[in-house]
């Protein structure tokens, strides 16, 4: 992997914001241009008509919203489908540390050791905070971009530096969100992400009816993953989709696409916990060497209708390129 540079970052930002237009992913409606805005505690993305797409939380939550059982913020919630359905959950009763779409691990060892996922069983979570240091927004064509610099702190000690480029666009029946993370070691000491059956990029769905999980070959009927046994994770796949049919008859869901350039991945999937978690450390630890960032890329497709409402094979192929 290449060393992060300002030139590299600017090039990546430009591609992240305008790449959909170049690859033929266009919104069908002329007023569907996506824009972004920044406030003190959040960054938001909306369609040209003002409909919400997503909110990235980097500060305090508004009064009355559930508060995750972790220190710090830096997560995406809510995420909406084009019809306005909220597809993410925040601080659910069964796992209060789950927070929409987030990326963290249960055991990270660098300048200090800690748990930024929020479990606390393998490493200390007290004092482990992901804090936003810088945020910028971009607008170009039909794409909206968020540029976020976060620091993973144990007390006041930086353990991991995170750069997240989050870009959003629209296709027929779906909002398409691309997450590119660059994790780097802030000191000369390598950072080790310990082996674990789960952790990393996680989508926590809002339960809202009958659930169907599918992959490229159709409905996935694997047994639920077990949080202590990596061998129970679901096999590598370009994507898995979690769709719900609500009691009112609405159908919508999220497909999570794993970039083929990511490290070897198995999926931690638990139906009753409503989570999709492509895990890069299920089989072995991952080490971030100084000067050599760990780059992870994921595409999230929030769609109305079932998984066939969007061309996930095309979206994967374009993302892979």
Short mmCIF file of N, CA and C in Angstrom, two decimals, residues 133-255:
data_model
loop_
_atom_site.label_atom_id
_atom_site.label_comp_id
_atom_site.label_asym_id
_atom_site.label_seq_id
_atom_site.Cartn_x
_atom_site.Cartn_y
_atom_site.Cartn_z
N UNK A 133 -11.23 15.15 14.45
CA UNK A 133 -10.27 16.25 14.50
C UNK A 133 -10.53 17.30 13.42
N UNK A 134 -11.04 16.84 12.28
CA UNK A 134 -11.24 17.74 11.15
C UNK A 134 -12.35 17.17 10.28
N UNK A 135 -13.15 18.06 9.71
CA UNK A 135 -14.21 17.64 8.80
C UNK A 135 -14.34 18.68 7.70
N UNK A 136 -14.50 18.19 6.47
CA UNK A 136 -14.72 19.06 5.32
C UNK A 136 -15.80 18.44 4.45
N UNK A 137 -16.44 19.28 3.63
CA UNK A 137 -17.45 18.79 2.70
C UNK A 137 -17.07 19.20 1.29
N UNK A 138 -17.60 18.46 0.33
CA UNK A 138 -17.35 18.75 -1.08
C UNK A 138 -18.65 18.56 -1.84
N UNK A 139 -18.81 19.31 -2.91
CA UNK A 139 -19.95 19.15 -3.81
C UNK A 139 -19.43 19.14 -5.23
N UNK A 140 -19.85 18.14 -5.99
CA UNK A 140 -19.45 18.09 -7.39
C UNK A 140 -20.45 17.24 -8.15
N UNK A 141 -21.15 17.84 -9.11
CA UNK A 141 -22.13 17.11 -9.88
C UNK A 141 -23.19 16.51 -8.98
N UNK A 142 -23.45 15.23 -9.16
CA UNK A 142 -24.49 14.55 -8.40
C UNK A 142 -23.95 13.85 -7.16
N UNK A 143 -22.70 14.05 -6.84
CA UNK A 143 -22.08 13.37 -5.71
C UNK A 143 -21.80 14.35 -4.59
N UNK A 144 -21.96 13.88 -3.36
CA UNK A 144 -21.61 14.66 -2.18
C UNK A 144 -20.50 13.93 -1.44
N UNK A 145 -19.51 14.65 -0.97
CA UNK A 145 -18.38 14.01 -0.30
C UNK A 145 -18.15 14.58 1.08
N UNK A 146 -17.80 13.71 2.02
CA UNK A 146 -17.40 14.09 3.36
C UNK A 146 -15.97 13.60 3.58
N UNK A 147 -15.13 14.47 4.10
CA UNK A 147 -13.72 14.18 4.35
C UNK A 147 -13.50 14.33 5.85
N UNK A 148 -13.19 13.22 6.53
CA UNK A 148 -13.17 13.20 7.99
C UNK A 148 -11.83 12.66 8.49
N UNK A 149 -11.27 13.37 9.46
CA UNK A 149 -10.03 12.94 10.10
C UNK A 149 -10.34 12.68 11.57
N UNK A 150 -10.24 11.41 11.97
CA UNK A 150 -10.55 11.00 13.34
C UNK A 150 -9.31 10.41 14.00
N UNK A 151 -9.21 10.59 15.31
CA UNK A 151 -8.12 9.99 16.08
C UNK A 151 -8.70 9.05 17.12
N UNK A 152 -8.14 7.85 17.19
CA UNK A 152 -8.52 6.88 18.20
C UNK A 152 -7.62 7.11 19.41
N UNK A 153 -8.22 7.51 20.51
CA UNK A 153 -7.47 7.87 21.71
C UNK A 153 -7.69 6.84 22.81
N UNK A 154 -6.61 6.54 23.56
CA UNK A 154 -6.70 5.83 24.83
C UNK A 154 -6.24 6.84 25.88
N UNK A 155 -7.19 7.40 26.60
CA UNK A 155 -6.85 8.56 27.42
C UNK A 155 -6.51 9.71 26.49
N UNK A 156 -5.30 10.23 26.61
CA UNK A 156 -4.84 11.29 25.71
C UNK A 156 -3.82 10.78 24.70
N UNK A 157 -3.61 9.46 24.65
CA UNK A 157 -2.61 8.89 23.76
C UNK A 157 -3.23 8.49 22.43
N UNK A 158 -2.76 9.04 21.30
CA UNK A 158 -3.25 8.59 19.99
C UNK A 158 -2.76 7.16 19.70
N UNK A 159 -3.69 6.30 19.34
CA UNK A 159 -3.35 4.91 19.03
C UNK A 159 -3.51 4.63 17.54
N UNK A 160 -4.51 5.22 16.90
CA UNK A 160 -4.76 5.04 15.47
C UNK A 160 -5.21 6.39 14.90
N UNK A 161 -4.71 6.72 13.72
CA UNK A 161 -5.23 7.86 12.96
C UNK A 161 -6.12 7.31 11.85
N UNK A 162 -7.30 7.87 11.71
CA UNK A 162 -8.27 7.42 10.72
C UNK A 162 -8.62 8.56 9.76
N UNK A 163 -8.55 8.28 8.48
CA UNK A 163 -9.05 9.22 7.47
C UNK A 163 -10.18 8.54 6.73
N UNK A 164 -11.36 9.11 6.78
CA UNK A 164 -12.54 8.53 6.12
C UNK A 164 -13.01 9.46 5.03
N UNK A 165 -13.10 8.93 3.81
CA UNK A 165 -13.76 9.61 2.70
C UNK A 165 -15.10 8.92 2.50
N UNK A 166 -16.18 9.64 2.73
CA UNK A 166 -17.52 9.11 2.59
C UNK A 166 -18.22 9.89 1.49
N UNK A 167 -18.58 9.22 0.41
CA UNK A 167 -19.24 9.88 -0.70
C UNK A 167 -20.58 9.22 -0.98
N UNK A 168 -21.53 10.02 -1.47
CA UNK A 168 -22.90 9.56 -1.65
C UNK A 168 -23.42 9.95 -3.02
N UNK A 169 -24.18 9.05 -3.62
CA UNK A 169 -24.83 9.30 -4.90
C UNK A 169 -26.13 8.53 -4.96
N UNK A 170 -26.85 8.65 -6.07
CA UNK A 170 -28.12 7.96 -6.21
C UNK A 170 -28.16 7.16 -7.50
N UNK A 171 -28.85 6.04 -7.45
CA UNK A 171 -29.24 5.30 -8.65
C UNK A 171 -30.72 5.03 -8.50
N UNK A 172 -31.32 4.43 -9.51
CA UNK A 172 -32.74 4.13 -9.43
C UNK A 172 -33.04 3.28 -8.20
N UNK A 173 -33.94 3.75 -7.36
CA UNK A 173 -34.44 3.05 -6.18
C UNK A 173 -33.42 2.94 -5.04
N UNK A 174 -32.29 3.64 -5.11
CA UNK A 174 -31.28 3.43 -4.05
C UNK A 174 -30.41 4.65 -3.85
N UNK A 175 -29.91 4.79 -2.60
CA UNK A 175 -28.80 5.67 -2.28
C UNK A 175 -27.55 4.79 -2.16
N UNK A 176 -26.47 5.24 -2.77
CA UNK A 176 -25.23 4.46 -2.81
C UNK A 176 -24.15 5.24 -2.08
N UNK A 177 -23.62 4.65 -1.01
CA UNK A 177 -22.65 5.31 -0.14
C UNK A 177 -21.34 4.55 -0.19
N UNK A 178 -20.26 5.24 -0.47
CA UNK A 178 -18.93 4.63 -0.50
C UNK A 178 -18.11 5.12 0.69
N UNK A 179 -17.55 4.15 1.42
CA UNK A 179 -16.72 4.43 2.58
C UNK A 179 -15.29 4.00 2.26
N UNK A 180 -14.35 4.93 2.31
CA UNK A 180 -12.94 4.58 2.17
C UNK A 180 -12.20 5.02 3.43
N UNK A 181 -11.65 4.04 4.14
CA UNK A 181 -10.91 4.30 5.37
C UNK A 181 -9.42 4.13 5.12
N UNK A 182 -8.64 5.01 5.74
CA UNK A 182 -7.18 4.84 5.80
C UNK A 182 -6.77 4.93 7.26
N UNK A 183 -6.35 3.80 7.80
CA UNK A 183 -5.92 3.72 9.19
C UNK A 183 -4.40 3.70 9.22
N UNK A 184 -3.80 4.55 10.05
CA UNK A 184 -2.35 4.62 10.10
C UNK A 184 -1.88 4.65 11.55
N UNK A 185 -0.62 4.24 11.74
CA UNK A 185 0.01 4.25 13.06
C UNK A 185 0.57 5.65 13.34
N UNK A 186 0.18 6.29 14.45
CA UNK A 186 0.64 7.65 14.72
C UNK A 186 2.04 7.73 15.31
N UNK A 187 2.60 6.59 15.70
CA UNK A 187 3.96 6.56 16.27
C UNK A 187 4.79 5.56 15.48
N UNK A 188 6.02 5.35 15.90
CA UNK A 188 6.90 4.37 15.25
C UNK A 188 6.57 2.94 15.65
N UNK A 189 5.65 2.77 16.56
CA UNK A 189 5.26 1.43 16.97
C UNK A 189 4.15 0.91 16.07
N UNK A 190 4.28 -0.30 15.51
CA UNK A 190 3.18 -0.86 14.71
C UNK A 190 1.91 -0.99 15.54
N UNK A 191 0.78 -0.96 14.86
CA UNK A 191 -0.52 -1.15 15.50
C UNK A 191 -1.05 -2.53 15.10
N UNK A 192 -1.39 -3.34 16.08
CA UNK A 192 -1.88 -4.69 15.82
C UNK A 192 -3.36 -4.78 16.17
N UNK A 193 -4.14 -5.19 15.18
CA UNK A 193 -5.56 -5.48 15.41
C UNK A 193 -5.66 -6.98 15.67
N UNK A 194 -6.07 -7.35 16.86
CA UNK A 194 -6.04 -8.76 17.26
C UNK A 194 -7.07 -9.58 16.51
N UNK A 195 -6.78 -10.89 16.40
CA UNK A 195 -7.74 -11.81 15.80
C UNK A 195 -9.03 -11.80 16.61
N UNK A 196 -10.16 -11.79 15.90
CA UNK A 196 -11.47 -11.82 16.54
C UNK A 196 -12.50 -12.24 15.51
N UNK A 197 -13.52 -13.01 15.89
CA UNK A 197 -14.55 -13.41 14.92
C UNK A 197 -15.37 -12.24 14.39
N UNK A 198 -15.36 -11.11 15.09
CA UNK A 198 -16.14 -9.96 14.64
C UNK A 198 -15.34 -8.69 14.90
N UNK A 199 -15.83 -7.61 14.33
CA UNK A 199 -15.18 -6.31 14.47
C UNK A 199 -14.84 -5.72 13.12
N UNK A 200 -14.60 -4.42 13.10
CA UNK A 200 -14.32 -3.71 11.86
C UNK A 200 -15.56 -2.98 11.39
N UNK A 201 -15.78 -2.96 10.08
CA UNK A 201 -16.90 -2.23 9.49
C UNK A 201 -18.20 -2.97 9.80
N UNK A 202 -19.18 -2.26 10.34
CA UNK A 202 -20.41 -2.92 10.76
C UNK A 202 -21.62 -2.10 10.35
N UNK A 203 -22.62 -2.79 9.79
CA UNK A 203 -23.93 -2.21 9.53
C UNK A 203 -24.92 -2.83 10.50
N UNK A 204 -25.52 -1.99 11.34
CA UNK A 204 -26.56 -2.44 12.27
C UNK A 204 -27.91 -1.95 11.75
N UNK A 205 -28.76 -2.90 11.37
CA UNK A 205 -30.05 -2.57 10.76
C UNK A 205 -31.10 -2.27 11.81
N UNK A 206 -32.07 -1.45 11.43
CA UNK A 206 -33.25 -1.22 12.26
C UNK A 206 -34.25 -2.33 11.96
N UNK A 207 -34.58 -3.17 12.94
CA UNK A 207 -35.56 -4.24 12.68
C UNK A 207 -36.92 -3.63 12.39
N UNK A 208 -37.58 -4.16 11.34
CA UNK A 208 -38.84 -3.54 10.93
C UNK A 208 -39.76 -4.51 10.20
N UNK A 209 -39.66 -5.79 10.50
CA UNK A 209 -40.56 -6.75 9.87
C UNK A 209 -39.87 -8.06 9.56
N UNK A 210 -40.31 -8.72 8.50
CA UNK A 210 -39.75 -10.00 8.09
C UNK A 210 -38.43 -9.78 7.37
N UNK A 211 -37.41 -10.49 7.80
CA UNK A 211 -36.04 -10.29 7.31
C UNK A 211 -35.64 -11.41 6.34
N UNK A 212 -34.98 -11.01 5.25
CA UNK A 212 -34.37 -11.98 4.32
C UNK A 212 -32.95 -11.50 4.04
N UNK A 213 -31.98 -12.39 4.20
CA UNK A 213 -30.59 -12.09 3.87
C UNK A 213 -30.21 -12.89 2.64
N UNK A 214 -29.64 -12.22 1.66
CA UNK A 214 -29.29 -12.88 0.40
C UNK A 214 -27.89 -12.48 -0.02
N UNK A 215 -27.34 -13.28 -0.95
CA UNK A 215 -26.05 -13.00 -1.57
C UNK A 215 -26.17 -13.14 -3.07
N UNK A 216 -25.06 -13.18 -3.78
CA UNK A 216 -25.12 -13.28 -5.24
C UNK A 216 -25.87 -14.50 -5.76
N UNK A 217 -25.93 -15.57 -4.97
CA UNK A 217 -26.60 -16.79 -5.42
C UNK A 217 -28.02 -16.93 -4.89
N UNK A 218 -28.54 -15.89 -4.25
CA UNK A 218 -29.89 -15.96 -3.71
C UNK A 218 -29.89 -15.93 -2.20
N UNK A 219 -30.99 -16.40 -1.60
CA UNK A 219 -31.12 -16.33 -0.15
C UNK A 219 -30.00 -17.10 0.54
N UNK A 220 -29.40 -16.49 1.54
CA UNK A 220 -28.31 -17.12 2.31
C UNK A 220 -28.93 -17.83 3.51
N UNK A 221 -28.69 -19.13 3.62
CA UNK A 221 -29.32 -19.92 4.67
C UNK A 221 -28.31 -20.47 5.66
N UNK A 222 -27.15 -19.82 5.76
CA UNK A 222 -26.15 -20.24 6.74
C UNK A 222 -26.69 -20.03 8.15
N UNK A 223 -26.14 -20.80 9.10
CA UNK A 223 -26.47 -20.59 10.50
C UNK A 223 -25.88 -19.26 10.97
N UNK A 224 -26.46 -18.69 12.01
CA UNK A 224 -25.93 -17.45 12.56
C UNK A 224 -24.49 -17.63 13.03
N UNK A 225 -23.70 -16.59 12.84
CA UNK A 225 -22.33 -16.59 13.35
C UNK A 225 -22.35 -16.57 14.88
N UNK A 226 -21.31 -17.16 15.47
CA UNK A 226 -21.15 -17.19 16.93
C UNK A 226 -19.97 -16.28 17.29
N UNK A 227 -20.17 -15.40 18.24
CA UNK A 227 -19.18 -14.33 18.49
C UNK A 227 -17.85 -14.83 19.05
N UNK A 228 -17.78 -16.09 19.45
CA UNK A 228 -16.52 -16.65 19.97
C UNK A 228 -15.87 -17.64 19.01
N UNK A 229 -16.46 -17.86 17.82
CA UNK A 229 -15.96 -18.91 16.93
C UNK A 229 -15.88 -18.39 15.50
N UNK A 230 -14.66 -18.12 15.05
CA UNK A 230 -14.47 -17.58 13.70
C UNK A 230 -14.95 -18.54 12.62
N UNK A 231 -14.90 -19.84 12.89
CA UNK A 231 -15.27 -20.82 11.87
C UNK A 231 -16.77 -20.76 11.55
N UNK A 232 -17.56 -20.09 12.38
CA UNK A 232 -18.99 -19.97 12.11
C UNK A 232 -19.32 -18.75 11.26
N UNK A 233 -18.33 -17.92 10.95
CA UNK A 233 -18.61 -16.79 10.07
C UNK A 233 -19.03 -17.25 8.70
N UNK A 234 -19.79 -16.41 8.01
CA UNK A 234 -20.23 -16.72 6.66
C UNK A 234 -19.08 -16.55 5.68
N UNK A 235 -19.11 -17.28 4.57
CA UNK A 235 -17.96 -17.25 3.65
C UNK A 235 -17.81 -15.90 2.94
N UNK A 236 -16.61 -15.70 2.40
CA UNK A 236 -16.33 -14.50 1.62
C UNK A 236 -17.37 -14.37 0.50
N UNK A 237 -17.78 -13.13 0.24
CA UNK A 237 -18.78 -12.87 -0.80
C UNK A 237 -18.64 -11.44 -1.25
N UNK A 238 -18.91 -11.15 -2.53
CA UNK A 238 -18.87 -9.75 -2.96
C UNK A 238 -19.84 -8.87 -2.19
N UNK A 239 -20.98 -9.44 -1.77
CA UNK A 239 -21.94 -8.68 -0.97
C UNK A 239 -22.89 -9.63 -0.27
N UNK A 240 -23.51 -9.11 0.78
CA UNK A 240 -24.71 -9.69 1.35
C UNK A 240 -25.73 -8.56 1.49
N UNK A 241 -26.99 -8.92 1.35
CA UNK A 241 -28.08 -7.96 1.42
C UNK A 241 -29.04 -8.35 2.53
N UNK A 242 -29.46 -7.37 3.33
CA UNK A 242 -30.43 -7.59 4.40
C UNK A 242 -31.67 -6.75 4.10
N UNK A 243 -32.74 -7.44 3.71
CA UNK A 243 -33.98 -6.77 3.32
C UNK A 243 -35.10 -7.11 4.31
N UNK A 244 -36.00 -6.16 4.51
CA UNK A 244 -37.14 -6.34 5.41
C UNK A 244 -38.44 -6.01 4.67
N UNK A 245 -39.49 -6.75 5.01
CA UNK A 245 -40.85 -6.41 4.59
C UNK A 245 -41.59 -5.99 5.85
N UNK A 246 -42.03 -4.74 5.90
CA UNK A 246 -42.64 -4.20 7.11
C UNK A 246 -44.07 -4.70 7.24
N UNK A 247 -44.63 -4.62 8.44
CA UNK A 247 -46.04 -5.02 8.62
C UNK A 247 -46.99 -4.21 7.74
N UNK A 248 -46.59 -3.00 7.35
CA UNK A 248 -47.43 -2.17 6.48
C UNK A 248 -47.28 -2.52 5.01
N UNK A 249 -46.38 -3.46 4.70
CA UNK A 249 -46.23 -3.91 3.32
C UNK A 249 -45.11 -3.26 2.54
N UNK A 250 -44.30 -2.38 3.18
CA UNK A 250 -43.16 -1.78 2.50
C UNK A 250 -41.99 -2.76 2.52
N UNK A 251 -41.22 -2.78 1.43
CA UNK A 251 -40.04 -3.63 1.35
C UNK A 251 -38.83 -2.75 1.05
N UNK A 252 -37.78 -2.91 1.84
CA UNK A 252 -36.56 -2.12 1.66
C UNK A 252 -35.42 -2.79 2.39
N UNK A 253 -34.21 -2.37 2.09
CA UNK A 253 -33.07 -3.00 2.74
C UNK A 253 -31.76 -2.35 2.39
N UNK A 254 -30.70 -3.04 2.75
CA UNK A 254 -29.33 -2.56 2.52
C UNK A 254 -28.49 -3.72 2.01
N UNK A 255 -27.75 -3.45 0.94
CA UNK A 255 -26.71 -4.37 0.48
C UNK A 255 -25.37 -3.79 0.88
#
